[in-house]
Amino acid sequence: MTGTLKAIMAQTICCPCGTPIDCDHVELVITATCPRCDRELPLELDHSFGARRAMLTIMEGPHWVGEQFIMPVGAALSIGRASGNWLCLDAADIADTHCRLTLAASGAVIVEDLNSPAGTWIGPQRIVRGHLAPTGSLRVGPFRFRFDIQTPEGRIVAPDGRDQSDSELSLPTMASVKRKNSPAQWAARNRFILARWIILTLASIGGADFTLHLRARPPAPWNWNKALIAGALVWLITSFAGRHVTLIHNYLKYASLGLTVALALVGLSFGAGAFATASLCAAAGLVVLIMREPQPWLAFGGALIGAFGLIVLTRDLTQLIRIISSGG
Ligand SMILES: [Zn+2]
């Protein structure tokens, strides 16, 4: 049950300055660095009971139902309508700066109302300053949040320290979450995972095709099987050691963009128009991939253009390797 819900619920890290922090393998990140204010945000609570995080989940509201926000430790986290808040919620009955949450390393959360006209509520009580306990609910305008202490794998820990089963929690129904997070939004949010699967599929098809056609030819000095094994190894390492390779992964994103632009320039200088166009298409797809919050239609268009560019590039490069390996 937890697994399926986690697949739909996206986990987001926001800096107290309001900047969303984009990182792969969110479940493995211990501290995140804000790209705007360079602030280092600790995300894990005291280690005395193992790795745990404080999480605010939107249970009800006009949008983002099911979205989970990982709370940074020790910072003042403001919620309000104006930009620059930790969570910027644009809805009626929410003040520009509505309330402020502070999370201690022990997991204790203090909520302060900042003179909001509609008020801040913990459970059934309107508060000026209050303590939000794990599994407790917080209401800000039309939004209702649930506060949890979770393990990085998504297991929810009850206030007394033991694991809690999902049946004890009033999670939003799957139907309501699915309705409010459209497939386009899901695709835009999970674009890195999608891009990896597309690249892996293309590489597999290319590798299989090349291997099948290679049987009739003399063995090449370089073959796709080795490339596929190397690719699978990189895939496994980045999947399981994400906590340590997030930084390298970020550099790789920009390195591949630089490579595609360089290929386009090479193509242009040698008068290979189709090759240059394909490289530019792949570069355009990568730009959309790297963007922090692309519009769903832009993400979809970028994915199409990028996939087209990659297919043409793979074909051209395969032909080039064939020509080189057959001795000119
Ligand atoms: Zn920041």
PDB file of C-alpha atoms in Angstrom, residues 38-313:
ATOM      1  CA  ASP A  38      23.422  28.736  -1.100  1.00  0.00           C
ATOM      2  CA  ARG A  39      21.966  27.728   2.220  1.00  0.00           C
ATOM      3  CA  GLU A  40      22.713  24.188   3.417  1.00  0.00           C
ATOM      4  CA  LEU A  41      19.502  22.516   4.648  1.00  0.00           C
ATOM      5  CA  PRO A  42      19.687  19.506   6.988  1.00  0.00           C
ATOM      6  CA  LEU A  43      16.774  17.156   6.256  1.00  0.00           C
ATOM      7  CA  GLU A  44      17.254  14.387   8.820  1.00  0.00           C
ATOM      8  CA  LEU A  45      16.266  14.486  12.475  1.00  0.00           C
ATOM      9  CA  ASP A  46      18.384  13.270  15.391  1.00  0.00           C
ATOM     10  CA  HIS A  47      20.011   9.950  14.550  1.00  0.00           C
ATOM     11  CA  SER A  48      19.266   8.319  17.917  1.00  0.00           C
ATOM     12  CA  PHE A  49      16.416   6.268  16.358  1.00  0.00           C
ATOM     13  CA  GLY A  50      17.894   5.930  12.834  1.00  0.00           C
ATOM     14  CA  ALA A  51      17.364   8.137   9.772  1.00  0.00           C
ATOM     15  CA  ARG A  52      14.072  10.024  10.012  1.00  0.00           C
ATOM     16  CA  ARG A  53      12.521  13.049   8.401  1.00  0.00           C
ATOM     17  CA  ALA A  54       9.702  15.430   9.144  1.00  0.00           C
ATOM     18  CA  MET A  55       7.138  15.560   6.381  1.00  0.00           C
ATOM     19  CA  LEU A  56       4.142  17.789   5.694  1.00  0.00           C
ATOM     20  CA  THR A  57       1.566  16.159   3.384  1.00  0.00           C
ATOM     21  CA  ILE A  58      -1.315  18.040   1.742  1.00  0.00           C
ATOM     22  CA  MET A  59      -4.436  15.996   2.569  1.00  0.00           C
ATOM     23  CA  GLU A  60      -7.084  18.446   1.320  1.00  0.00           C
ATOM     24  CA  GLY A  61      -6.929  21.575  -0.761  1.00  0.00           C
ATOM     25  CA  PRO A  62      -7.626  23.170  -4.153  1.00  0.00           C
ATOM     26  CA  HIS A  63      -4.361  21.752  -5.562  1.00  0.00           C
ATOM     27  CA  TRP A  64      -1.281  19.616  -4.777  1.00  0.00           C
ATOM     28  CA  VAL A  65      -3.282  17.003  -2.845  1.00  0.00           C
ATOM     29  CA  GLY A  66      -0.906  14.176  -1.924  1.00  0.00           C
ATOM     30  CA  GLU A  67       2.226  16.332  -2.338  1.00  0.00           C
ATOM     31  CA  GLN A  68       4.746  15.787   0.458  1.00  0.00           C
ATOM     32  CA  PHE A  69       7.092  18.533   1.612  1.00  0.00           C
ATOM     33  CA  ILE A  70      10.251  17.508   3.447  1.00  0.00           C
ATOM     34  CA  MET A  71      10.754  20.005   6.308  1.00  0.00           C
ATOM     35  CA  PRO A  72      14.324  21.345   6.735  1.00  0.00           C
ATOM     36  CA  VAL A  73      15.531  21.218  10.347  1.00  0.00           C
ATOM     37  CA  GLY A  74      16.132  24.400  12.389  1.00  0.00           C
ATOM     38  CA  ALA A  75      14.798  26.978   9.915  1.00  0.00           C
ATOM     39  CA  ALA A  76      11.772  29.279  10.099  1.00  0.00           C
ATOM     40  CA  LEU A  77       9.372  27.843   7.529  1.00  0.00           C
ATOM     41  CA  SER A  78       6.696  30.340   6.559  1.00  0.00           C
ATOM     42  CA  ILE A  79       3.486  29.502   4.718  1.00  0.00           C
ATOM     43  CA  GLY A  80       1.606  32.207   2.834  1.00  0.00           C
ATOM     44  CA  ARG A  81       0.319  33.590  -0.426  1.00  0.00           C
ATOM     45  CA  ALA A  82       3.274  35.848  -1.284  1.00  0.00           C
ATOM     46  CA  SER A  83       6.309  34.486  -3.083  1.00  0.00           C
ATOM     47  CA  GLY A  84       9.357  34.104  -0.853  1.00  0.00           C
ATOM     48  CA  ASN A  85       7.488  31.958   1.650  1.00  0.00           C
ATOM     49  CA  TRP A  86       8.731  28.419   2.269  1.00  0.00           C
ATOM     50  CA  LEU A  87       5.385  27.218   0.858  1.00  0.00           C
ATOM     51  CA  CYS A  88       3.628  29.675  -1.417  1.00  0.00           C
ATOM     52  CA  LEU A  89      -0.062  28.684  -1.476  1.00  0.00           C
ATOM     53  CA  ASP A  90      -2.226  30.785  -3.762  1.00  0.00           C
ATOM     54  CA  ALA A  91      -5.786  30.393  -2.504  1.00  0.00           C
ATOM     55  CA  ALA A  92      -8.563  32.406  -0.882  1.00  0.00           C
ATOM     56  CA  ASP A  93      -8.367  32.856   2.917  1.00  0.00           C
ATOM     57  CA  ILE A  94      -4.569  32.624   2.927  1.00  0.00           C
ATOM     58  CA  ALA A  95      -2.685  35.731   4.089  1.00  0.00           C
ATOM     59  CA  ASP A  96       0.501  36.962   2.375  1.00  0.00           C
ATOM     60  CA  THR A  97       2.504  35.549   5.286  1.00  0.00           C
ATOM     61  CA  HIS A  98       0.062  33.322   7.128  1.00  0.00           C
ATOM     62  CA  CYS A  99       1.969  31.246   9.677  1.00  0.00           C
ATOM     63  CA  ARG A 100       5.441  30.046  10.582  1.00  0.00           C
ATOM     64  CA  LEU A 101       6.637  26.529  11.441  1.00  0.00           C
ATOM     65  CA  THR A 102       9.892  25.727  13.217  1.00  0.00           C
ATOM     66  CA  LEU A 103      11.183  22.160  13.337  1.00  0.00           C
ATOM     67  CA  ALA A 104      13.641  21.151  16.065  1.00  0.00           C
ATOM     68  CA  ALA A 105      16.141  18.304  15.511  1.00  0.00           C
ATOM     69  CA  SER A 106      14.099  16.276  18.024  1.00  0.00           C
ATOM     70  CA  GLY A 107      11.100  16.360  15.647  1.00  0.00           C
ATOM     71  CA  ALA A 108       9.076  18.868  17.682  1.00  0.00           C
ATOM     72  CA  VAL A 109       7.235  21.457  15.564  1.00  0.00           C
ATOM     73  CA  ILE A 110       6.148  24.890  16.837  1.00  0.00           C
ATOM     74  CA  VAL A 111       3.471  26.638  14.766  1.00  0.00           C
ATOM     75  CA  GLU A 112       2.943  30.408  15.084  1.00  0.00           C
ATOM     76  CA  ASP A 113       0.063  32.274  13.475  1.00  0.00           C
ATOM     77  CA  LEU A 114       1.206  35.610  12.004  1.00  0.00           C
ATOM     78  CA  ASN A 115      -2.009  37.607  12.579  1.00  0.00           C
ATOM     79  CA  SER A 116      -3.759  35.959   9.646  1.00  0.00           C
ATOM     80  CA  PRO A 117      -7.423  37.008   9.248  1.00  0.00           C
ATOM     81  CA  ALA A 118      -8.672  33.429   8.641  1.00  0.00           C
ATOM     82  CA  GLY A 119      -6.484  31.881  11.346  1.00  0.00           C
ATOM     83  CA  THR A 120      -4.270  28.834  11.704  1.00  0.00           C
ATOM     84  CA  TRP A 121      -5.714  25.618  13.139  1.00  0.00           C
ATOM     85  CA  ILE A 122      -4.145  22.594  14.764  1.00  0.00           C
ATOM     86  CA  GLY A 123      -6.785  19.867  14.800  1.00  0.00           C
ATOM     87  CA  PRO A 124     -10.050  21.533  15.927  1.00  0.00           C
ATOM     88  CA  GLN A 125      -8.339  24.462  17.672  1.00  0.00           C
ATOM     89  CA  ARG A 126      -7.459  27.891  16.337  1.00  0.00           C
ATOM     90  CA  ILE A 127      -4.005  28.775  17.638  1.00  0.00           C
ATOM     91  CA  VAL A 128      -1.697  31.764  18.063  1.00  0.00           C
ATOM     92  CA  ARG A 129       1.220  29.522  18.962  1.00  0.00           C
ATOM     93  CA  GLY A 130       0.969  25.752  19.233  1.00  0.00           C
ATOM     94  CA  HIS A 131       2.750  22.430  19.132  1.00  0.00           C
ATOM     95  CA  LEU A 132       2.094  20.145  16.146  1.00  0.00           C
ATOM     96  CA  ALA A 133       2.442  16.476  17.139  1.00  0.00           C
ATOM     97  CA  PRO A 134       3.226  13.654  14.665  1.00  0.00           C
ATOM     98  CA  THR A 135       0.134  12.528  12.680  1.00  0.00           C
ATOM     99  CA  GLY A 136      -1.489  15.817  13.764  1.00  0.00           C
ATOM    100  CA  SER A 137      -3.350  17.998  11.278  1.00  0.00           C
ATOM    101  CA  LEU A 138      -2.708  21.639  10.430  1.00  0.00           C
ATOM    102  CA  ARG A 139      -5.233  23.798   8.610  1.00  0.00           C
ATOM    103  CA  VAL A 140      -4.242  26.918   6.663  1.00  0.00           C
ATOM    104  CA  GLY A 141      -7.091  28.389   4.602  1.00  0.00           C
ATOM    105  CA  PRO A 142      -8.561  25.667   2.353  1.00  0.00           C
ATOM    106  CA  PHE A 143      -5.493  23.439   2.831  1.00  0.00           C
ATOM    107  CA  ARG A 144      -5.243  20.677   5.415  1.00  0.00           C
ATOM    108  CA  PHE A 145      -1.803  19.199   6.074  1.00  0.00           C
ATOM    109  CA  ARG A 146      -0.772  16.129   8.022  1.00  0.00           C
ATOM    110  CA  PHE A 147       2.543  16.184   9.852  1.00  0.00           C
ATOM    111  CA  ASP A 148       4.519  12.921  10.009  1.00  0.00           C
ATOM    112  CA  ILE A 149       7.865  11.613  11.028  1.00  0.00           C
ATOM    113  CA  GLN A 150       8.930   9.199   8.283  1.00  0.00           C
ATOM    114  CA  THR A 151      11.855   6.945   7.511  1.00  0.00           C
ATOM    115  CA  PRO A 152      13.513   7.728   4.131  1.00  0.00           C
ATOM    116  CA  GLU A 153      11.756   4.639   2.700  1.00  0.00           C
ATOM    117  CA  GLY A 154       8.424   6.293   3.474  1.00  0.00           C
ATOM    118  CA  ARG A 155       7.428   4.239   6.551  1.00  0.00           C
ATOM    119  CA  ILE A 156       5.542   6.401   9.015  1.00  0.00           C
ATOM    120  CA  VAL A 157       6.682   6.410  12.626  1.00  0.00           C
ATOM    121  CA  ALA A 158       4.082   6.845  15.381  1.00  0.00           C
ATOM    122  CA  PRO A 159       4.677   9.322  18.266  1.00  0.00           C
ATOM    123  CA  ASP A 160       5.796   6.473  20.565  1.00  0.00           C
ATOM    124  CA  GLY A 161       8.516   5.444  18.112  1.00  0.00           C
ATOM    125  CA  ARG A 162       7.005   2.283  16.588  1.00  0.00           C
ATOM    126  CA  ASP A 163       6.059   1.886  12.936  1.00  0.00           C
ATOM    127  CA  GLN A 164       2.486   2.681  12.102  1.00  0.00           C
ATOM    128  CA  SER A 165       0.371   0.782   9.607  1.00  0.00           C
ATOM    129  CA  ASP A 166      -1.315   2.659   6.795  1.00  0.00           C
ATOM    130  CA  SER A 167      -4.775   1.620   7.961  1.00  0.00           C
ATOM    131  CA  GLU A 168      -4.416   3.889  10.992  1.00  0.00           C
ATOM    132  CA  LEU A 169      -3.951   6.946   8.798  1.00  0.00           C
ATOM    133  CA  SER A 170      -6.580   8.901   6.937  1.00  0.00           C
ATOM    134  CA  LEU A 171      -4.738   9.299   3.649  1.00  0.00           C
ATOM    135  CA  PRO A 172      -6.592  10.902   0.751  1.00  0.00           C
ATOM    136  CA  THR A 173      -8.261   8.320  -1.473  1.00  0.00           C
ATOM    137  CA  MET A 174      -6.314   7.135  -4.518  1.00  0.00           C
ATOM    138  CA  ALA A 175      -9.083   8.404  -6.817  1.00  0.00           C
ATOM    139  CA  SER A 176      -8.898  11.967  -5.475  1.00  0.00           C
ATOM    140  CA  VAL A 177      -5.101  12.034  -5.702  1.00  0.00           C
ATOM    141  CA  LYS A 178      -5.186  10.694  -9.266  1.00  0.00           C
ATOM    142  CA  ARG A 179      -7.803  13.220 -10.317  1.00  0.00           C
ATOM    143  CA  LYS A 180      -5.913  16.210  -8.931  1.00  0.00           C
ATOM    144  CA  ASN A 181      -2.475  15.180 -10.227  1.00  0.00           C
ATOM    145  CA  SER A 182      -2.997  14.670 -13.976  1.00  0.00           C
ATOM    146  CA  PRO A 183      -0.756  12.282 -15.991  1.00  0.00           C
ATOM    147  CA  ALA A 184       0.844  15.359 -17.617  1.00  0.00           C
ATOM    148  CA  GLN A 185       1.755  16.778 -14.180  1.00  0.00           C
ATOM    149  CA  TRP A 186       3.063  13.375 -13.089  1.00  0.00           C
ATOM    150  CA  ALA A 187       5.202  13.122 -16.239  1.00  0.00           C
ATOM    151  CA  ALA A 188       6.580  16.645 -15.765  1.00  0.00           C
ATOM    152  CA  ARG A 189       7.487  15.876 -12.147  1.00  0.00           C
ATOM    153  CA  ASN A 190       9.075  12.504 -12.911  1.00  0.00           C
ATOM    154  CA  ARG A 191      10.816  13.605 -16.111  1.00  0.00           C
ATOM    155  CA  PHE A 192      14.245  12.325 -15.010  1.00  0.00           C
ATOM    156  CA  ILE A 193      12.935   8.809 -14.395  1.00  0.00           C
ATOM    157  CA  LEU A 194      11.057   8.876 -17.730  1.00  0.00           C
ATOM    158  CA  ALA A 195      14.111  10.185 -19.595  1.00  0.00           C
ATOM    159  CA  ARG A 196      16.270   7.400 -18.152  1.00  0.00           C
ATOM    160  CA  TRP A 197      13.787   4.733 -19.223  1.00  0.00           C
ATOM    161  CA  ILE A 198      13.547   6.215 -22.730  1.00  0.00           C
ATOM    162  CA  ILE A 199      17.360   6.326 -23.051  1.00  0.00           C
ATOM    163  CA  LEU A 200      17.689   2.756 -21.711  1.00  0.00           C
ATOM    164  CA  THR A 201      14.998   1.504 -24.126  1.00  0.00           C
ATOM    165  CA  LEU A 202      16.631   3.265 -27.099  1.00  0.00           C
ATOM    166  CA  ALA A 203      20.068   1.906 -26.117  1.00  0.00           C
ATOM    167  CA  SER A 204      18.630  -1.624 -25.772  1.00  0.00           C
ATOM    168  CA  ILE A 205      16.898  -1.460 -29.168  1.00  0.00           C
ATOM    169  CA  GLY A 206      20.041   0.006 -30.793  1.00  0.00           C
ATOM    170  CA  GLY A 207      22.269  -2.582 -29.106  1.00  0.00           C
ATOM    171  CA  ALA A 208      20.038  -5.524 -30.038  1.00  0.00           C
ATOM    172  CA  ASP A 209      19.734  -4.319 -33.646  1.00  0.00           C
ATOM    173  CA  PHE A 210      23.491  -3.820 -33.980  1.00  0.00           C
ATOM    174  CA  THR A 211      24.302  -7.198 -32.381  1.00  0.00           C
ATOM    175  CA  LEU A 212      21.881  -9.018 -34.736  1.00  0.00           C
ATOM    176  CA  HIS A 213      23.402  -7.369 -37.815  1.00  0.00           C
ATOM    177  CA  LEU A 214      26.970  -7.864 -36.573  1.00  0.00           C
ATOM    178  CA  ARG A 215      26.754 -11.691 -36.859  1.00  0.00           C
ATOM    179  CA  ALA A 216      27.036 -11.515 -40.642  1.00  0.00           C
ATOM    180  CA  ARG A 217      30.086  -9.218 -40.436  1.00  0.00           C
ATOM    181  CA  PRO A 218      33.648  -9.557 -39.173  1.00  0.00           C
ATOM    182  CA  PRO A 219      33.941  -8.722 -35.435  1.00  0.00           C
ATOM    183  CA  ALA A 220      34.291  -5.005 -34.736  1.00  0.00           C
ATOM    184  CA  PRO A 221      36.974  -3.678 -32.340  1.00  0.00           C
ATOM    185  CA  TRP A 222      34.251  -1.935 -30.322  1.00  0.00           C
ATOM    186  CA  ASN A 223      30.821  -3.450 -29.828  1.00  0.00           C
ATOM    187  CA  TRP A 224      27.473  -2.499 -28.404  1.00  0.00           C
ATOM    188  CA  ASN A 225      27.407  -5.346 -25.885  1.00  0.00           C
ATOM    189  CA  LYS A 226      30.262  -3.770 -23.931  1.00  0.00           C
ATOM    190  CA  ALA A 227      28.552  -0.383 -24.180  1.00  0.00           C
ATOM    191  CA  LEU A 228      25.289  -1.915 -22.916  1.00  0.00           C
ATOM    192  CA  ILE A 229      27.022  -3.608 -19.955  1.00  0.00           C
ATOM    193  CA  ALA A 230      28.792  -0.323 -19.102  1.00  0.00           C
ATOM    194  CA  GLY A 231      25.464   1.534 -19.374  1.00  0.00           C
ATOM    195  CA  ALA A 232      23.729  -1.016 -17.119  1.00  0.00           C
ATOM    196  CA  LEU A 233      26.525  -0.643 -14.527  1.00  0.00           C
ATOM    197  CA  VAL A 234      26.227   3.166 -14.544  1.00  0.00           C
ATOM    198  CA  TRP A 235      22.458   2.729 -14.228  1.00  0.00           C
ATOM    199  CA  LEU A 236      22.785   0.405 -11.215  1.00  0.00           C
ATOM    200  CA  ILE A 237      25.364   2.616  -9.487  1.00  0.00           C
ATOM    201  CA  THR A 238      23.328   5.816  -9.944  1.00  0.00           C
ATOM    202  CA  SER A 239      20.174   4.016  -8.769  1.00  0.00           C
ATOM    203  CA  PHE A 240      21.602   2.533  -5.589  1.00  0.00           C
ATOM    204  CA  ALA A 241      24.277   5.059  -4.608  1.00  0.00           C
ATOM    205  CA  GLY A 242      22.218   8.178  -5.372  1.00  0.00           C
ATOM    206  CA  ARG A 243      23.006   9.789  -2.030  1.00  0.00           C
ATOM    207  CA  HIS A 244      26.663  10.078  -3.067  1.00  0.00           C
ATOM    208  CA  VAL A 245      26.375  10.672  -6.789  1.00  0.00           C
ATOM    209  CA  THR A 246      23.708  13.408  -6.868  1.00  0.00           C
ATOM    210  CA  LEU A 247      26.444  16.001  -7.392  1.00  0.00           C
ATOM    211  CA  ILE A 248      28.187  13.996 -10.153  1.00  0.00           C
ATOM    212  CA  HIS A 249      24.793  13.426 -11.741  1.00  0.00           C
ATOM    213  CA  ASN A 250      24.157  17.181 -11.838  1.00  0.00           C
ATOM    214  CA  TYR A 251      27.495  17.745 -13.605  1.00  0.00           C
ATOM    215  CA  LEU A 252      26.669  14.924 -16.063  1.00  0.00           C
ATOM    216  CA  LYS A 253      23.413  16.678 -17.030  1.00  0.00           C
ATOM    217  CA  TYR A 254      25.327  19.806 -18.054  1.00  0.00           C
ATOM    218  CA  ALA A 255      28.174  17.787 -19.605  1.00  0.00           C
ATOM    219  CA  SER A 256      25.712  15.975 -21.916  1.00  0.00           C
ATOM    220  CA  LEU A 257      24.175  19.325 -22.878  1.00  0.00           C
ATOM    221  CA  GLY A 258      27.660  20.663 -23.717  1.00  0.00           C
ATOM    222  CA  LEU A 259      28.398  17.514 -25.754  1.00  0.00           C
ATOM    223  CA  THR A 260      25.222  17.783 -27.864  1.00  0.00           C
ATOM    224  CA  VAL A 261      25.896  21.485 -28.568  1.00  0.00           C
ATOM    225  CA  ALA A 262      29.507  20.608 -29.524  1.00  0.00           C
ATOM    226  CA  LEU A 263      28.202  17.852 -31.877  1.00  0.00           C
ATOM    227  CA  ALA A 264      25.858  20.412 -33.475  1.00  0.00           C
ATOM    228  CA  LEU A 265      28.798  22.802 -34.071  1.00  0.00           C
ATOM    229  CA  VAL A 266      30.904  19.982 -35.570  1.00  0.00           C
ATOM    230  CA  GLY A 267      27.960  19.004 -37.806  1.00  0.00           C
ATOM    231  CA  LEU A 268      27.515  22.625 -38.952  1.00  0.00           C
ATOM    232  CA  SER A 269      31.207  23.172 -39.695  1.00  0.00           C
ATOM    233  CA  PHE A 270      31.317  20.014 -41.854  1.00  0.00           C
ATOM    234  CA  GLY A 271      28.102  20.920 -43.650  1.00  0.00           C
ATOM    235  CA  ALA A 272      26.214  17.931 -42.173  1.00  0.00           C
ATOM    236  CA  GLY A 273      22.880  19.721 -41.749  1.00  0.00           C
ATOM    237  CA  ALA A 274      20.783  16.722 -40.626  1.00  0.00           C
ATOM    238  CA  PHE A 275      23.361  15.712 -38.028  1.00  0.00           C
ATOM    239  CA  ALA A 276      23.527  19.296 -36.658  1.00  0.00           C
ATOM    240  CA  THR A 277      19.712  19.510 -36.502  1.00  0.00           C
ATOM    241  CA  ALA A 278      19.492  16.185 -34.632  1.00  0.00           C
ATOM    242  CA  SER A 279      22.144  17.373 -32.149  1.00  0.00           C
ATOM    243  CA  LEU A 280      20.247  20.628 -31.602  1.00  0.00           C
ATOM    244  CA  CYS A 281      16.991  18.663 -31.042  1.00  0.00           C
ATOM    245  CA  ALA A 282      18.735  16.481 -28.429  1.00  0.00           C
ATOM    246  CA  ALA A 283      20.145  19.652 -26.796  1.00  0.00           C
ATOM    247  CA  ALA A 284      16.648  21.224 -26.721  1.00  0.00           C
ATOM    248  CA  GLY A 285      15.294  18.064 -25.041  1.00  0.00           C
ATOM    249  CA  LEU A 286      18.080  18.242 -22.444  1.00  0.00           C
ATOM    250  CA  VAL A 287      17.367  21.926 -21.709  1.00  0.00           C
ATOM    251  CA  VAL A 288      13.736  21.050 -20.892  1.00  0.00           C
ATOM    252  CA  LEU A 289      14.968  18.123 -18.773  1.00  0.00           C
ATOM    253  CA  ILE A 290      17.262  20.396 -16.756  1.00  0.00           C
ATOM    254  CA  MET A 291      14.606  23.121 -16.227  1.00  0.00           C
ATOM    255  CA  ARG A 292      13.350  23.255 -12.664  1.00  0.00           C
ATOM    256  CA  GLU A 293       9.568  23.542 -13.179  1.00  0.00           C
ATOM    257  CA  PRO A 294       8.703  23.044 -16.853  1.00  0.00           C
ATOM    258  CA  GLN A 295       5.077  23.424 -17.917  1.00  0.00           C
ATOM    259  CA  PRO A 296       3.585  19.963 -18.718  1.00  0.00           C
ATOM    260  CA  TRP A 297       3.119  20.882 -22.429  1.00  0.00           C
ATOM    261  CA  LEU A 298       6.736  22.110 -22.587  1.00  0.00           C
ATOM    262  CA  ALA A 299       7.998  18.912 -20.902  1.00  0.00           C
ATOM    263  CA  PHE A 300       5.990  16.802 -23.384  1.00  0.00           C
ATOM    264  CA  GLY A 301       7.195  18.804 -26.417  1.00  0.00           C
ATOM    265  CA  GLY A 302      10.776  18.730 -25.139  1.00  0.00           C
ATOM    266  CA  ALA A 303      10.615  14.966 -24.618  1.00  0.00           C
ATOM    267  CA  LEU A 304       9.314  14.454 -28.201  1.00  0.00           C
ATOM    268  CA  ILE A 305      11.958  16.717 -29.783  1.00  0.00           C
ATOM    269  CA  GLY A 306      14.702  15.210 -27.589  1.00  0.00           C
ATOM    270  CA  ALA A 307      13.674  11.629 -28.431  1.00  0.00           C
ATOM    271  CA  PHE A 308      13.615  12.469 -32.159  1.00  0.00           C
ATOM    272  CA  GLY A 309      17.090  14.034 -31.906  1.00  0.00           C
ATOM    273  CA  LEU A 310      18.442  11.041 -29.955  1.00  0.00           C
ATOM    274  CA  ILE A 311      17.057   8.495 -32.454  1.00  0.00           C
ATOM    275  CA  VAL A 312      18.593  10.332 -35.450  1.00  0.00           C
ATOM    276  CA  LEU A 313      21.893  10.863 -33.566  1.00  0.00           C
TER     277      LEU A 313
END
